[in-house]
Every structure is written in C-alpha cells, then in structure tokens.
Short mmCIF file of N, CA and C in Angstrom, two decimals:
data_model
loop_
_atom_site.label_atom_id
_atom_site.label_comp_id
_atom_site.label_asym_id
_atom_site.label_seq_id
_atom_site.Cartn_x
_atom_site.Cartn_y
_atom_site.Cartn_z
N UNK A 1 0.86 -1.15 -0.05
CA UNK A 1 -0.03 0.03 0.00
C UNK A 1 0.86 1.22 -0.02
N UNK A 2 0.63 2.14 -0.88
CA UNK A 2 1.43 3.35 -1.04
C UNK A 2 0.52 4.49 -0.53
N UNK A 3 1.09 5.23 0.50
CA UNK A 3 0.33 6.32 1.13
C UNK A 3 0.87 7.52 1.04
N UNK A 4 0.07 8.67 0.83
CA UNK A 4 0.55 10.09 0.90
C UNK A 4 0.59 10.35 2.35
N UNK A 5 1.68 10.02 3.04
CA UNK A 5 1.68 10.23 4.53
C UNK A 5 1.60 11.70 4.92
N UNK A 6 2.24 12.53 4.13
CA UNK A 6 2.10 13.99 4.50
C UNK A 6 0.57 14.46 4.37
N UNK A 7 0.07 14.06 3.22
CA UNK A 7 -1.40 14.42 3.11
C UNK A 7 -2.33 13.82 4.16
N UNK A 8 -2.09 12.54 4.58
CA UNK A 8 -2.87 12.00 5.48
C UNK A 8 -2.67 12.62 6.87
N UNK A 9 -1.44 13.01 7.29
CA UNK A 9 -1.30 13.64 8.45
C UNK A 9 -1.85 14.91 8.55
N UNK A 10 -1.75 15.64 7.44
CA UNK A 10 -2.35 17.04 7.35
C UNK A 10 -3.92 16.98 7.59
N UNK A 11 -4.44 16.16 6.78
CA UNK A 11 -5.96 16.10 6.78
C UNK A 11 -6.49 15.38 8.04
N UNK A 12 -5.62 14.57 8.61
CA UNK A 12 -6.12 13.89 9.84
C UNK A 12 -6.22 14.97 10.87
N UNK A 13 -5.23 15.85 10.96
CA UNK A 13 -5.28 17.03 11.85
C UNK A 13 -6.43 17.91 11.67
N UNK A 14 -6.84 18.03 10.46
CA UNK A 14 -8.02 18.93 10.02
C UNK A 14 -9.24 18.13 10.59
N UNK A 15 -9.34 16.98 10.32
CA UNK A 15 -10.39 16.05 10.84
C UNK A 15 -10.60 16.22 12.30
N UNK A 16 -9.57 16.00 13.14
CA UNK A 16 -9.61 16.16 14.53
C UNK A 16 -9.89 17.46 15.08
N UNK A 17 -9.57 18.55 14.20
CA UNK A 17 -10.01 19.90 14.49
C UNK A 17 -11.39 20.35 14.11
N UNK A 18 -12.13 19.26 13.63
CA UNK A 18 -13.54 19.40 13.28
C UNK A 18 -13.67 19.95 11.79
N UNK A 19 -12.80 20.01 10.90
CA UNK A 19 -12.86 20.41 9.63
C UNK A 19 -13.37 19.34 8.74
N UNK A 20 -14.55 19.53 8.13
CA UNK A 20 -15.10 18.30 7.25
C UNK A 20 -14.23 18.16 6.04
N UNK A 21 -13.55 19.13 5.56
CA UNK A 21 -12.64 18.86 4.36
C UNK A 21 -11.61 17.80 4.64
N UNK A 22 -11.06 17.85 5.83
CA UNK A 22 -10.13 16.92 6.38
C UNK A 22 -10.80 15.42 6.24
N UNK A 23 -11.92 15.31 6.83
CA UNK A 23 -12.58 14.00 6.85
C UNK A 23 -12.77 13.52 5.34
N UNK A 24 -13.24 14.45 4.39
CA UNK A 24 -13.51 14.07 3.06
C UNK A 24 -12.21 13.62 2.38
N UNK A 25 -11.19 14.35 2.61
CA UNK A 25 -9.97 14.09 1.94
C UNK A 25 -9.30 12.69 2.52
N UNK A 26 -9.48 12.47 3.74
CA UNK A 26 -8.99 11.24 4.38
C UNK A 26 -9.81 10.13 3.85
N UNK A 27 -11.08 10.26 3.59
CA UNK A 27 -11.90 9.30 2.98
C UNK A 27 -11.42 8.86 1.61
N UNK A 28 -11.00 9.95 0.80
CA UNK A 28 -10.45 9.66 -0.48
C UNK A 28 -9.22 9.02 -0.50
N UNK A 29 -8.38 9.53 0.46
CA UNK A 29 -6.99 8.77 0.48
C UNK A 29 -6.84 7.39 0.92
N UNK A 30 -7.88 6.92 1.68
CA UNK A 30 -7.94 5.67 2.30
C UNK A 30 -8.82 4.70 1.44
N UNK A 31 -9.71 5.32 0.72
CA UNK A 31 -10.84 4.50 0.13
C UNK A 31 -10.45 3.22 -0.61
N UNK A 32 -9.54 3.41 -1.51
CA UNK A 32 -9.22 2.22 -2.43
C UNK A 32 -8.58 1.14 -1.72
N UNK A 33 -7.69 1.46 -0.77
CA UNK A 33 -6.96 0.35 -0.08
C UNK A 33 -8.04 -0.27 0.99
N UNK A 34 -8.87 0.56 1.62
CA UNK A 34 -9.95 0.01 2.49
C UNK A 34 -10.86 -0.94 1.72
N UNK A 35 -11.22 -0.57 0.42
CA UNK A 35 -12.01 -1.36 -0.34
C UNK A 35 -11.49 -2.78 -0.62
N UNK A 36 -10.23 -2.65 -1.20
CA UNK A 36 -9.46 -3.96 -1.45
C UNK A 36 -9.31 -4.81 -0.35
N UNK A 37 -8.95 -4.24 0.91
CA UNK A 37 -8.74 -5.00 1.96
C UNK A 37 -10.09 -5.61 2.46
N UNK A 38 -11.22 -4.83 2.42
CA UNK A 38 -12.55 -5.36 2.83
C UNK A 38 -12.97 -6.52 1.91
N UNK A 39 -12.66 -6.39 0.71
CA UNK A 39 -13.13 -7.43 -0.39
C UNK A 39 -12.22 -8.64 -0.14
N UNK A 40 -11.07 -8.54 0.34
CA UNK A 40 -10.20 -9.77 0.63
C UNK A 40 -10.69 -10.44 1.87
N UNK A 41 -11.55 -9.92 2.74
CA UNK A 41 -12.04 -10.56 3.93
C UNK A 41 -13.39 -11.05 3.62
N UNK A 42 -14.44 -10.31 2.91
CA UNK A 42 -15.74 -10.61 2.87
C UNK A 42 -16.26 -10.93 1.37
N UNK A 43 -15.46 -10.30 0.34
CA UNK A 43 -16.00 -10.30 -0.94
C UNK A 43 -17.49 -10.08 -1.16
N UNK A 44 -17.97 -8.95 -0.46
CA UNK A 44 -19.27 -8.50 -0.41
C UNK A 44 -19.25 -6.93 -0.72
N UNK A 45 -19.41 -6.56 -1.88
CA UNK A 45 -19.14 -5.12 -2.17
C UNK A 45 -19.98 -4.13 -1.38
N UNK A 46 -21.18 -4.63 -1.11
CA UNK A 46 -22.20 -3.72 -0.45
C UNK A 46 -21.78 -3.58 0.98
N UNK A 47 -21.43 -4.69 1.64
CA UNK A 47 -20.97 -4.71 3.00
C UNK A 47 -19.67 -3.92 3.24
N UNK A 48 -18.82 -4.01 2.23
CA UNK A 48 -17.58 -3.28 2.30
C UNK A 48 -17.84 -1.80 2.23
N UNK A 49 -18.57 -1.43 1.19
CA UNK A 49 -18.92 0.11 1.12
C UNK A 49 -19.61 0.61 2.31
N UNK A 50 -20.52 -0.05 2.92
CA UNK A 50 -21.27 0.28 4.05
C UNK A 50 -20.22 0.44 5.32
N UNK A 51 -19.21 -0.47 5.25
CA UNK A 51 -18.44 -0.49 6.43
C UNK A 51 -17.55 0.74 6.30
N UNK A 52 -17.12 1.06 5.08
CA UNK A 52 -16.25 2.30 4.89
C UNK A 52 -16.84 3.54 5.35
N UNK A 53 -18.13 3.62 4.87
CA UNK A 53 -19.10 4.76 5.27
C UNK A 53 -19.15 4.81 6.79
N UNK A 54 -19.43 3.76 7.43
CA UNK A 54 -19.74 3.70 8.88
C UNK A 54 -18.28 3.92 9.61
N UNK A 55 -17.15 3.67 8.97
CA UNK A 55 -15.84 3.86 9.57
C UNK A 55 -15.70 5.46 9.68
N UNK A 56 -15.93 6.11 8.58
CA UNK A 56 -15.72 7.64 8.58
C UNK A 56 -16.72 8.31 9.34
N UNK A 57 -17.94 7.75 9.51
CA UNK A 57 -18.99 8.37 10.41
C UNK A 57 -18.48 8.36 11.82
N UNK A 58 -17.99 7.16 12.21
CA UNK A 58 -17.41 7.00 13.49
C UNK A 58 -16.16 7.81 13.84
N UNK A 59 -15.30 7.92 12.76
CA UNK A 59 -14.03 8.75 13.04
C UNK A 59 -14.54 10.20 13.21
N UNK A 60 -15.51 10.65 12.57
CA UNK A 60 -16.09 12.11 12.73
C UNK A 60 -16.63 12.16 14.09
N UNK A 61 -17.41 11.21 14.47
CA UNK A 61 -18.09 11.33 15.93
C UNK A 61 -17.08 11.24 17.03
N UNK A 62 -15.91 10.59 16.91
CA UNK A 62 -14.98 10.55 18.00
C UNK A 62 -13.79 11.31 17.60
N UNK A 63 -13.88 12.32 16.79
CA UNK A 63 -12.70 13.16 16.35
C UNK A 63 -11.91 13.81 17.51
N UNK A 64 -12.66 14.21 18.65
CA UNK A 64 -12.04 14.85 19.75
C UNK A 64 -11.01 13.84 20.44
N UNK A 65 -11.22 12.57 20.08
CA UNK A 65 -10.45 11.45 20.83
C UNK A 65 -9.31 10.96 19.94
N UNK A 66 -9.17 11.47 18.80
CA UNK A 66 -8.09 11.09 17.84
C UNK A 66 -6.81 11.98 17.83
N UNK A 67 -6.74 12.95 18.71
CA UNK A 67 -5.57 13.78 18.63
C UNK A 67 -4.30 12.94 19.07
N UNK A 68 -4.38 11.90 19.86
CA UNK A 68 -3.20 11.19 20.28
C UNK A 68 -2.77 10.03 19.47
N UNK A 69 -3.55 9.86 18.40
CA UNK A 69 -3.26 8.67 17.48
C UNK A 69 -1.90 8.95 16.80
N UNK A 70 -1.03 7.96 16.90
CA UNK A 70 0.25 8.22 16.29
C UNK A 70 0.48 7.46 15.05
N UNK A 71 0.03 6.21 14.97
CA UNK A 71 0.05 5.37 13.71
C UNK A 71 -1.33 5.48 13.04
N UNK A 72 -1.57 6.43 12.11
CA UNK A 72 -2.86 6.72 11.69
C UNK A 72 -3.46 5.44 10.81
N UNK A 73 -2.49 4.98 9.93
CA UNK A 73 -2.81 3.96 9.12
C UNK A 73 -3.34 2.65 9.85
N UNK A 74 -2.57 2.40 10.93
CA UNK A 74 -2.74 1.17 11.77
C UNK A 74 -4.13 1.35 12.41
N UNK A 75 -4.39 2.63 13.10
CA UNK A 75 -5.51 2.90 13.76
C UNK A 75 -6.72 2.87 12.89
N UNK A 76 -6.72 3.38 11.63
CA UNK A 76 -7.87 3.38 10.77
C UNK A 76 -8.24 1.94 10.39
N UNK A 77 -7.16 1.13 10.02
CA UNK A 77 -7.59 -0.25 9.57
C UNK A 77 -8.03 -1.19 10.80
N UNK A 78 -7.52 -0.89 11.96
CA UNK A 78 -7.99 -1.62 13.19
C UNK A 78 -9.50 -1.30 13.44
N UNK A 79 -9.78 0.03 13.35
CA UNK A 79 -11.26 0.37 13.53
C UNK A 79 -12.15 -0.20 12.58
N UNK A 80 -11.50 -0.14 11.33
CA UNK A 80 -12.35 -0.66 10.01
C UNK A 80 -12.55 -2.15 10.18
N UNK A 81 -11.74 -2.90 10.56
CA UNK A 81 -11.92 -4.32 10.77
C UNK A 81 -12.97 -4.71 11.91
N UNK A 82 -13.03 -3.71 12.97
CA UNK A 82 -14.03 -4.04 13.97
C UNK A 82 -15.45 -3.66 13.38
N UNK A 83 -15.45 -2.61 12.61
CA UNK A 83 -16.73 -2.15 11.93
C UNK A 83 -17.25 -3.15 10.93
N UNK A 84 -16.37 -3.64 10.14
CA UNK A 84 -16.62 -4.68 9.14
C UNK A 84 -17.36 -6.00 9.78
N UNK A 85 -16.69 -6.37 10.94
CA UNK A 85 -17.16 -7.65 11.52
C UNK A 85 -18.51 -7.30 12.19
N UNK A 86 -18.82 -6.15 12.82
CA UNK A 86 -20.06 -5.77 13.22
C UNK A 86 -21.03 -5.80 12.17
N UNK A 87 -20.77 -5.09 11.14
CA UNK A 87 -21.67 -4.93 10.01
C UNK A 87 -21.95 -6.31 9.40
N UNK A 88 -21.00 -7.25 9.36
CA UNK A 88 -21.18 -8.66 8.71
C UNK A 88 -22.25 -9.27 9.69
N UNK A 89 -22.01 -9.25 10.99
CA UNK A 89 -22.99 -9.82 11.97
C UNK A 89 -24.37 -9.35 11.90
N UNK A 90 -24.51 -7.97 11.70
CA UNK A 90 -25.79 -7.45 11.49
C UNK A 90 -26.65 -8.02 10.07
N UNK A 91 -25.79 -8.23 9.10
CA UNK A 91 -26.28 -8.71 7.87
C UNK A 91 -26.66 -10.21 8.11
N UNK A 92 -25.87 -10.94 8.88
CA UNK A 92 -26.43 -12.26 9.12
C UNK A 92 -27.63 -12.41 9.86
N UNK A 93 -27.86 -11.52 10.78
CA UNK A 93 -29.15 -11.36 11.55
C UNK A 93 -30.17 -11.06 10.81
N UNK A 94 -30.02 -10.13 9.63
CA UNK A 94 -31.07 -9.79 8.74
C UNK A 94 -31.48 -10.94 7.89
N UNK A 95 -30.49 -11.73 7.52
CA UNK A 95 -30.61 -12.88 6.48
C UNK A 95 -29.93 -14.12 7.20
N UNK A 96 -30.64 -14.80 8.04
CA UNK A 96 -29.89 -15.96 8.62
C UNK A 96 -29.57 -17.16 7.63
N UNK A 97 -30.25 -17.07 6.51
CA UNK A 97 -30.12 -18.19 5.62
C UNK A 97 -28.72 -17.91 4.74
N UNK A 98 -28.16 -16.82 4.91
CA UNK A 98 -27.05 -16.42 4.08
C UNK A 98 -25.91 -17.35 4.33
N UNK A 99 -25.32 -18.13 3.45
CA UNK A 99 -24.21 -19.03 3.70
C UNK A 99 -23.18 -18.94 2.71
N UNK A 100 -21.98 -18.82 3.12
CA UNK A 100 -20.72 -18.79 2.23
C UNK A 100 -20.44 -20.23 2.05
N UNK A 101 -20.30 -20.83 0.84
CA UNK A 101 -19.98 -22.22 0.71
C UNK A 101 -18.36 -22.39 0.71
N UNK A 102 -18.04 -23.49 1.34
CA UNK A 102 -16.66 -23.58 1.63
C UNK A 102 -15.85 -23.65 0.32
N UNK A 103 -16.41 -24.12 -0.79
CA UNK A 103 -15.63 -24.08 -2.03
C UNK A 103 -15.46 -22.69 -2.61
N UNK A 104 -16.14 -21.64 -2.04
CA UNK A 104 -15.98 -20.40 -2.45
C UNK A 104 -14.73 -19.78 -1.80
N UNK A 105 -14.35 -20.38 -0.68
CA UNK A 105 -13.17 -19.87 0.17
C UNK A 105 -11.81 -19.87 -0.75
N UNK A 106 -11.07 -18.79 -0.73
CA UNK A 106 -9.87 -18.95 -1.55
C UNK A 106 -8.74 -18.44 -0.51
N UNK A 107 -7.57 -18.35 -0.92
CA UNK A 107 -6.37 -18.24 -0.15
C UNK A 107 -6.51 -16.77 0.44
N UNK A 108 -7.33 -15.87 -0.13
CA UNK A 108 -7.40 -14.54 0.49
C UNK A 108 -8.10 -14.58 1.76
N UNK A 109 -9.05 -15.48 1.96
CA UNK A 109 -9.71 -15.66 3.24
C UNK A 109 -8.99 -16.13 4.34
N UNK A 110 -7.86 -16.87 4.07
CA UNK A 110 -6.98 -17.37 4.99
C UNK A 110 -5.72 -16.70 5.13
N UNK A 111 -5.71 -15.49 4.80
CA UNK A 111 -4.51 -14.68 4.70
C UNK A 111 -4.34 -14.20 6.26
N UNK A 112 -3.12 -13.61 6.42
CA UNK A 112 -2.76 -12.98 7.72
C UNK A 112 -3.85 -11.98 8.11
N UNK A 113 -4.49 -11.27 7.06
CA UNK A 113 -5.38 -10.25 7.35
C UNK A 113 -6.62 -10.82 7.91
N UNK A 114 -7.05 -12.08 7.46
CA UNK A 114 -8.19 -12.69 8.05
C UNK A 114 -8.05 -13.03 9.47
N UNK A 115 -6.70 -13.38 9.80
CA UNK A 115 -6.46 -13.77 11.26
C UNK A 115 -6.54 -12.49 12.10
N UNK A 116 -6.19 -11.33 11.52
CA UNK A 116 -6.37 -10.21 12.27
C UNK A 116 -7.61 -9.80 12.51
N UNK A 117 -8.62 -10.04 11.54
CA UNK A 117 -10.12 -9.90 11.67
C UNK A 117 -10.58 -10.68 12.86
N UNK A 118 -10.09 -11.89 12.98
CA UNK A 118 -10.48 -12.85 14.14
C UNK A 118 -9.96 -12.24 15.52
N UNK A 119 -8.77 -11.74 15.50
CA UNK A 119 -8.27 -11.21 16.74
C UNK A 119 -9.04 -9.94 17.04
N UNK A 120 -9.44 -9.04 16.20
CA UNK A 120 -10.27 -7.98 16.52
C UNK A 120 -11.60 -8.37 17.13
N UNK A 121 -12.21 -9.24 16.22
CA UNK A 121 -13.46 -9.75 16.65
C UNK A 121 -13.61 -10.42 17.92
N UNK A 122 -12.52 -11.03 18.38
CA UNK A 122 -12.56 -11.78 19.64
C UNK A 122 -12.66 -10.83 20.70
N UNK A 123 -12.29 -9.67 20.62
CA UNK A 123 -12.48 -8.58 21.76
C UNK A 123 -13.89 -8.40 22.02
N UNK A 124 -14.80 -8.81 21.21
CA UNK A 124 -16.33 -8.46 21.37
C UNK A 124 -17.17 -9.73 21.52
N UNK A 125 -16.54 -10.88 21.48
CA UNK A 125 -17.28 -12.14 21.51
C UNK A 125 -16.56 -13.09 22.44
N UNK A 126 -17.16 -13.32 23.57
CA UNK A 126 -16.67 -14.14 24.74
C UNK A 126 -16.34 -15.53 24.25
N UNK A 127 -17.30 -16.07 23.49
CA UNK A 127 -16.95 -17.61 23.04
C UNK A 127 -15.71 -17.60 22.06
N UNK A 128 -15.84 -16.71 21.17
CA UNK A 128 -14.58 -16.66 20.19
C UNK A 128 -13.39 -16.37 20.91
N UNK A 129 -13.43 -15.46 22.06
CA UNK A 129 -12.26 -15.15 22.79
C UNK A 129 -11.75 -16.37 23.52
N UNK A 130 -12.42 -17.25 24.07
CA UNK A 130 -12.02 -18.42 24.66
C UNK A 130 -11.29 -19.29 23.80
N UNK A 131 -11.84 -19.53 22.48
CA UNK A 131 -11.28 -20.38 21.51
C UNK A 131 -9.97 -19.85 21.09
N UNK A 132 -9.91 -18.40 20.99
CA UNK A 132 -8.63 -17.82 20.56
C UNK A 132 -7.54 -18.04 21.72
N UNK A 133 -7.96 -17.87 22.89
CA UNK A 133 -7.04 -18.04 24.09
C UNK A 133 -6.41 -19.46 24.14
N UNK A 134 -7.41 -20.46 23.85
CA UNK A 134 -6.73 -21.68 23.62
C UNK A 134 -5.76 -21.89 22.49
N UNK A 135 -6.01 -21.25 21.46
CA UNK A 135 -5.03 -21.24 20.30
C UNK A 135 -3.72 -20.52 20.82
N UNK A 136 -3.78 -19.39 21.46
CA UNK A 136 -2.74 -18.51 21.82
C UNK A 136 -1.86 -19.20 22.75
N UNK A 137 -2.35 -20.18 23.57
CA UNK A 137 -1.57 -21.04 24.52
C UNK A 137 -0.50 -21.97 23.79
N UNK A 138 -0.58 -22.03 22.61
CA UNK A 138 0.30 -22.89 21.93
C UNK A 138 1.63 -22.09 21.50
N UNK A 139 1.53 -20.74 21.76
CA UNK A 139 2.69 -19.99 21.40
C UNK A 139 3.75 -19.92 22.51
N UNK A 140 4.86 -19.44 22.11
CA UNK A 140 5.96 -19.21 23.11
C UNK A 140 5.52 -17.92 23.81
N UNK A 141 6.20 -17.53 24.92
CA UNK A 141 5.84 -16.34 25.67
C UNK A 141 6.21 -15.07 24.71
N UNK A 142 7.33 -15.21 23.97
CA UNK A 142 7.73 -14.05 23.17
C UNK A 142 6.68 -13.89 22.01
N UNK A 143 6.36 -14.92 21.43
CA UNK A 143 5.33 -14.95 20.37
C UNK A 143 3.93 -14.40 20.85
N UNK A 144 3.64 -14.86 21.98
CA UNK A 144 2.34 -14.32 22.57
C UNK A 144 2.53 -12.79 22.87
N UNK A 145 3.65 -12.35 23.38
CA UNK A 145 3.78 -11.01 23.69
C UNK A 145 3.70 -10.15 22.46
N UNK A 146 4.20 -10.48 21.33
CA UNK A 146 4.27 -9.83 20.06
C UNK A 146 2.86 -9.71 19.44
N UNK A 147 2.27 -10.93 19.59
CA UNK A 147 0.79 -10.85 19.11
C UNK A 147 0.00 -9.92 19.82
N UNK A 148 0.13 -9.99 21.09
CA UNK A 148 -0.55 -9.04 21.92
C UNK A 148 -0.27 -7.49 21.63
N UNK A 149 0.85 -7.17 21.46
CA UNK A 149 1.25 -5.81 21.17
C UNK A 149 0.89 -5.48 19.80
N UNK A 150 0.92 -6.33 18.83
CA UNK A 150 0.64 -5.93 17.44
C UNK A 150 -0.90 -5.80 17.26
N UNK A 151 -1.74 -6.93 17.61
CA UNK A 151 -3.11 -6.91 17.44
C UNK A 151 -4.07 -6.39 18.44
N UNK A 152 -3.56 -6.40 19.79
CA UNK A 152 -4.49 -6.00 20.74
C UNK A 152 -4.24 -4.53 21.26
N UNK A 153 -2.86 -4.26 21.10
CA UNK A 153 -2.49 -2.86 21.58
C UNK A 153 -2.26 -2.01 20.28
N UNK A 154 -2.23 -2.58 19.05
CA UNK A 154 -2.23 -1.90 17.80
C UNK A 154 -0.88 -1.11 17.64
N UNK A 155 0.12 -1.70 18.06
CA UNK A 155 1.47 -1.01 17.98
C UNK A 155 2.05 -1.38 16.62
N UNK A 156 2.83 -0.40 16.08
CA UNK A 156 3.53 -0.74 14.78
C UNK A 156 4.73 -1.59 15.09
N UNK A 157 5.39 -2.10 13.99
CA UNK A 157 6.60 -2.89 14.18
C UNK A 157 7.76 -2.18 14.78
N UNK A 158 7.69 -0.90 14.40
CA UNK A 158 8.88 -0.02 15.01
C UNK A 158 8.58 0.15 16.52
N UNK A 159 7.26 0.39 16.92
CA UNK A 159 7.03 0.60 18.38
C UNK A 159 7.22 -0.67 19.09
N UNK A 160 6.86 -1.87 18.58
CA UNK A 160 7.12 -3.08 19.21
C UNK A 160 8.72 -3.45 19.36
N UNK A 161 9.40 -3.04 18.28
CA UNK A 161 10.92 -3.11 18.16
C UNK A 161 11.53 -2.50 19.39
N UNK A 162 10.97 -1.17 19.54
CA UNK A 162 11.35 -0.41 20.76
C UNK A 162 11.10 -0.91 22.14
N UNK A 163 9.96 -1.33 22.23
CA UNK A 163 9.52 -1.77 23.55
C UNK A 163 10.08 -3.17 23.88
N UNK A 164 10.36 -4.00 22.84
CA UNK A 164 11.02 -5.36 23.21
C UNK A 164 12.48 -5.41 23.07
N UNK A 165 12.92 -4.35 22.55
CA UNK A 165 14.52 -4.28 22.20
C UNK A 165 14.99 -5.29 21.27
N UNK A 166 13.92 -5.76 20.27
CA UNK A 166 14.34 -6.59 19.17
C UNK A 166 14.25 -5.82 18.01
N UNK A 167 14.92 -6.29 17.03
CA UNK A 167 15.08 -5.58 15.62
C UNK A 167 13.60 -5.72 15.05
N UNK A 168 13.38 -4.79 14.09
CA UNK A 168 12.05 -4.86 13.42
C UNK A 168 11.88 -6.16 12.56
N UNK A 169 13.03 -6.62 12.04
CA UNK A 169 12.95 -7.90 11.25
C UNK A 169 12.67 -9.10 12.17
N UNK A 170 13.28 -9.15 13.43
CA UNK A 170 13.04 -10.22 14.36
C UNK A 170 11.58 -10.17 14.74
N UNK A 171 10.90 -8.87 15.06
CA UNK A 171 9.59 -8.79 15.48
C UNK A 171 8.72 -9.40 14.31
N UNK A 172 8.99 -8.95 13.02
CA UNK A 172 8.20 -9.44 11.93
C UNK A 172 8.22 -10.98 11.76
N UNK A 173 9.48 -11.40 11.90
CA UNK A 173 9.62 -12.96 11.85
C UNK A 173 8.90 -13.67 12.85
N UNK A 174 9.04 -13.12 14.11
CA UNK A 174 8.40 -13.81 15.14
C UNK A 174 6.91 -13.75 15.11
N UNK A 175 6.27 -12.65 14.58
CA UNK A 175 4.83 -12.46 14.40
C UNK A 175 4.41 -13.54 13.29
N UNK A 176 5.33 -13.57 12.27
CA UNK A 176 4.99 -14.47 11.17
C UNK A 176 4.95 -15.99 11.61
N UNK A 177 5.92 -16.42 12.39
CA UNK A 177 5.91 -17.77 12.85
C UNK A 177 4.73 -18.06 13.80
N UNK A 178 4.36 -16.88 14.65
CA UNK A 178 3.25 -17.10 15.58
C UNK A 178 1.95 -17.41 14.83
N UNK A 179 1.82 -16.66 13.56
CA UNK A 179 0.66 -16.91 12.73
C UNK A 179 0.55 -18.32 12.17
N UNK A 180 1.86 -18.77 11.88
CA UNK A 180 1.88 -20.10 11.46
C UNK A 180 1.43 -21.15 12.43
N UNK A 181 1.90 -20.93 13.68
CA UNK A 181 1.50 -21.83 14.81
C UNK A 181 0.00 -21.75 14.83
N UNK A 182 -0.52 -20.59 14.83
CA UNK A 182 -1.99 -20.58 14.98
C UNK A 182 -2.86 -20.86 13.90
N UNK A 183 -2.25 -21.12 12.75
CA UNK A 183 -3.00 -21.23 11.43
C UNK A 183 -4.08 -22.35 11.55
N UNK A 184 -3.78 -23.48 11.96
CA UNK A 184 -4.70 -24.64 11.98
C UNK A 184 -6.01 -24.24 12.96
N UNK A 185 -5.68 -23.75 14.12
CA UNK A 185 -6.69 -23.51 15.11
C UNK A 185 -7.53 -22.28 14.50
N UNK A 186 -6.87 -21.32 14.14
CA UNK A 186 -7.61 -20.07 13.62
C UNK A 186 -8.37 -20.43 12.38
N UNK A 187 -7.83 -21.20 11.57
CA UNK A 187 -8.55 -21.54 10.27
C UNK A 187 -10.09 -22.04 10.64
N UNK A 188 -10.19 -23.00 11.64
CA UNK A 188 -11.41 -23.51 11.96
C UNK A 188 -12.37 -22.34 12.48
N UNK A 189 -11.78 -21.49 13.25
CA UNK A 189 -12.61 -20.50 13.84
C UNK A 189 -13.00 -19.44 12.65
N UNK A 190 -12.12 -19.13 11.74
CA UNK A 190 -12.32 -18.45 10.55
C UNK A 190 -13.56 -18.94 9.77
N UNK A 191 -13.49 -20.29 9.46
CA UNK A 191 -14.53 -20.77 8.61
C UNK A 191 -15.92 -20.75 9.31
N UNK A 192 -15.83 -20.86 10.75
CA UNK A 192 -17.09 -20.80 11.41
C UNK A 192 -17.55 -19.30 11.43
N UNK A 193 -16.70 -18.45 11.56
CA UNK A 193 -17.15 -16.92 11.49
C UNK A 193 -17.79 -16.67 9.99
N UNK A 194 -17.17 -17.23 8.97
CA UNK A 194 -17.65 -16.91 7.58
C UNK A 194 -18.93 -17.52 7.44
N UNK A 195 -19.23 -18.73 8.05
CA UNK A 195 -20.39 -19.40 7.93
C UNK A 195 -21.58 -18.92 9.02
N UNK A 196 -21.04 -17.92 9.82
CA UNK A 196 -22.03 -17.39 10.68
C UNK A 196 -22.38 -18.16 11.85
N UNK A 197 -21.60 -19.07 12.26
CA UNK A 197 -21.91 -19.92 13.34
C UNK A 197 -21.16 -19.58 14.62
N UNK A 198 -20.34 -18.44 14.63
CA UNK A 198 -19.71 -17.85 15.72
C UNK A 198 -20.29 -16.42 15.77
#
C-alpha cells in the first residue's frame, strides 16, 4: 500500500479539529485500500462500502479522541476491521439463511489479514475469545507478547521493536511464525465466522 503520509497527517489534523474537508480528503486517500482490504475478507461489495461509510462516520463522531493517534494507518484499519465484523454480523441477523460455501473460500480468506479480523472480533465475542485464548496457549511467551502488542495494542513494528528491544525484522519474523503456529486453530474459527456459526 502506498500512502501520501504528508497528506494523511495534514488532513487527519483537520479532521481532529472538526474540519469536514479533512474528513472528506482522508476518505478519498484511504478508500481504495480499504475497499481492496475489505473485499479480501468478505467479498461483499455492499458490506464493504457500508463499512467504509460507517468507519468515517465513527471517526467524525469521535474526532476529539483522535488527537493522540500516532500510527494513523494502523488505527484506521483496526477500527475498520471491527466495523466490518459488526456490519457482517448485522447482515447475518437480517438474513440468517445467508451461507458462504466452503468451495468459495480462497487463499485470500485465510491470509494473515483474515487472522487479524479474528483477533479484533474476539475482543467483542466471549465464546470466540475463549477459543482464541486456547489457540494462543500454543505460542511461546515471546510470540504471545508480540501478538498482544501488534493486534490488541495496535502497535507498529517499530514501536514493538523499541518496546521489546528486538530488531524490526525479528519482530516481523516472530509474528509470522506465531501466525503459522495459530494457522490450524484459527482456520477452523475463521470458517465458522464466515459461515455465521460464531
């Protein structure tokens, strides 16, 4: 993903200050990547578009709390994943007969991004949280620490590196290995989420 970091920082500041132009510009700067990412998780254009709209409505509503956000991109995508999951659950309640067939699943569904969605969703679902905790118990203490910092505290690789005194490459590799350990356990949870059974 290529970002206009200067443009994002400038317009995020305007958004925080209550300038609607900042909100509109941030919407335009993020839209394409948010759409692609949303489609990689749910492959439902209407759900993805609605989630993007809901994301920016929420950002506008909580703008006075955004002043201390340091990693804007990470924050936006973390909130977006939570909103997508909520929107998806609402759609399932509206249409309980909606089923995604297993043969429709492709590699995009089982990407690291999909596992991130599980980690975000688990913060709002106790049953899912217990299953995730069981999966996390398979990790080493260091792997568990980095998963916690990355997905639950939403720290960047640079921030994790500083906090753990590891190189960014080591942080990345450790996280990658942790996801591989979790893959089998989380895959079963992911499929159940997609089928609406969690």
